XYZ file of C-alpha atoms in Angstrom:
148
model
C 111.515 131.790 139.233
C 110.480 127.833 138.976
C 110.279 128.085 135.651
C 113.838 129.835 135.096
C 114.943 126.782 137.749
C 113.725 124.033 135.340
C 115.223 125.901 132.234
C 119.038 126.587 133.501
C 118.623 123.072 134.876
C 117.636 121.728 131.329
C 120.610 123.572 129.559
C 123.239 122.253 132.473
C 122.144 118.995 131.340
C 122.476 119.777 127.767
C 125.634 121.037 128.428
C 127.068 118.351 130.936
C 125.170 115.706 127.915
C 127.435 117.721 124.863
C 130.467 117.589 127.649
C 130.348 113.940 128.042
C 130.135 113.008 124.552
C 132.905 115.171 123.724
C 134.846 113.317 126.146
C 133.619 110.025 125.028
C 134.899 110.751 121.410
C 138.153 112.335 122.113
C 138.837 109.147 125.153
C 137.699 106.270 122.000
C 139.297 107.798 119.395
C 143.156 108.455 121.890
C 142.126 104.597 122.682
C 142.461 103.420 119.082
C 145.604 105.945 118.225
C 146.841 103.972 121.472
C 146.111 100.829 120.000
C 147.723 101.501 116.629
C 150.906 102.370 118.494
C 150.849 99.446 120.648
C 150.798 97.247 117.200
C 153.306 98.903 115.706
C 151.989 100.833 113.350
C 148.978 101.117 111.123
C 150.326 98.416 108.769
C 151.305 96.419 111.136
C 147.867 96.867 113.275
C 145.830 95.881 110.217
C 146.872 92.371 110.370
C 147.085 91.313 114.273
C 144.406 91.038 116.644
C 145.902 89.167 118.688
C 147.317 92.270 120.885
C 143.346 93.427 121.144
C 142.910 89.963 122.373
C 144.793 90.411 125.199
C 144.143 93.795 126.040
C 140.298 92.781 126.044
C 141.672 90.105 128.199
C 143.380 92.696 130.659
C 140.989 95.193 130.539
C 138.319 92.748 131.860
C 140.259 91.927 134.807
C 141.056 95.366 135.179
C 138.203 97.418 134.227
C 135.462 94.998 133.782
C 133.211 93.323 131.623
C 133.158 95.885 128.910
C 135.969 94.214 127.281
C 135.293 90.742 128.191
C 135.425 87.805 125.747
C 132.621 86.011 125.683
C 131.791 82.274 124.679
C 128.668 81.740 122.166
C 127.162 78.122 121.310
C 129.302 78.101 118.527
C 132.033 77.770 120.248
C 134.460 80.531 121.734
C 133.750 84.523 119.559
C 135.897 86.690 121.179
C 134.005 89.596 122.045
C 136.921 92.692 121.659
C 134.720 94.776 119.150
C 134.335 97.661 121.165
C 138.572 97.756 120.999
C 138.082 97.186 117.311
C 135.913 99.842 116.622
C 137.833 102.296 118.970
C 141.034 101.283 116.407
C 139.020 101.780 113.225
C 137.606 104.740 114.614
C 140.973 106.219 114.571
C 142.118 105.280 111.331
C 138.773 106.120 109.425
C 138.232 109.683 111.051
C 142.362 110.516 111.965
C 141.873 112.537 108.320
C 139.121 114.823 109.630
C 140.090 118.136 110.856
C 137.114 118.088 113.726
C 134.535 115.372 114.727
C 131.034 116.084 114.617
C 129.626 117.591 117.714
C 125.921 116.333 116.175
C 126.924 112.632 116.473
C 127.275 110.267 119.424
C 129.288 107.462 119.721
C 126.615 105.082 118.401
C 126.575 107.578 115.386
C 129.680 106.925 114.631
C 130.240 102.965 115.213
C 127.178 103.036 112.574
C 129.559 104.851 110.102
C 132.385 102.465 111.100
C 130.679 99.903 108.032
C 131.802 102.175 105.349
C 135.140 102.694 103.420
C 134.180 105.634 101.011
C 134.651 108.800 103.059
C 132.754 110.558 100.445
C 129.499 108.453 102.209
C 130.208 108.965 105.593
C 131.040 113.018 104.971
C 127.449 112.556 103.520
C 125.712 110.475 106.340
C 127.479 113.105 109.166
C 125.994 116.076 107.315
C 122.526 114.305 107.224
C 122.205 113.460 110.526
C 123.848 117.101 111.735
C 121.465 118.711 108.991
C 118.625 117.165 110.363
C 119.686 115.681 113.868
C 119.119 111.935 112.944
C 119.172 109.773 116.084
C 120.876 106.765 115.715
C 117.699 104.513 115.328
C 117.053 107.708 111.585
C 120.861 107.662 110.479
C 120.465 103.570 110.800
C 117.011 103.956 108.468
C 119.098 105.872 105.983
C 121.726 103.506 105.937
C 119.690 100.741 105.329
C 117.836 102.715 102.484
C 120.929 102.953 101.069
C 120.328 107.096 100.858
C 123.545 107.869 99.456
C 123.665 105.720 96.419
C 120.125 107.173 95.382
């Protein structure tokens, strides 16, 4: 009986884990549709940032620091990315019918680099293939796998 105990309890948290990134993707990827909206359009959203700029601006107040801009030695980097990355994460994978259950959002902002969808189809069957963590898929990226 313990042992059946620890077992459903490790599959509820499998499931609850597979739950919450499936909610993760669907809530970033409705963000960035948002986002395209808000800017008019995809042609229009390609140029202007400065709507994400004050959306990170408001969402900081609002939400908190996840969206916060924040000041390097540099001088002032606004620090939106995570908005940015929720937009191109929208555009890039709006095409595909499904989303890949096998990657997480890290997964993804790692294929957010590339342009050819040929690559990414091939990095998202690698790491679902052979369930790459992020740390793997990033190995293979770096390798440059695909052009090989």
């Amino acid at each position: 009986e313990i042992k059946n105990e620890l077992i459903n309890n490790e599959v509820y948290k499998r499931v609850k884990d597979y739950s919450k990134n499936r909610n993760e993707l669907s809530t970033y990827y409705n963000v960035g549709k948002l986002l395209i909206e808000a800017q008019g359009g995809e042609d229009r959203a390609r140029y202007g940032d400065g709507l994400i700029k004050e959306y990170s601006e408001r969402l900081t107040k609002e939400l908190g620091k996840g969206y916060s801009i924040r000041i390097t030695e540099v001088g002032k980097k606004y620090n939106y990315k995570t908005l940015l990355k929720m937009r191109k994460f929208y555009l890039v994978f709006k095409n595909f019918s499904t989303l890949s259950r096998h990657l997480t959002w890290s997964h993804y902002c790692e294929l957010l680099t590339f342009d050819n969808v040929d690559e990414i189809n091939y990095y998202i069957k690698q790491t679902g293939d052979y369930n790459l963590s992020v740390r793997e898929l990033r190995e293979k990226i770096k390798s440059k796998e695909y052009q090989r």
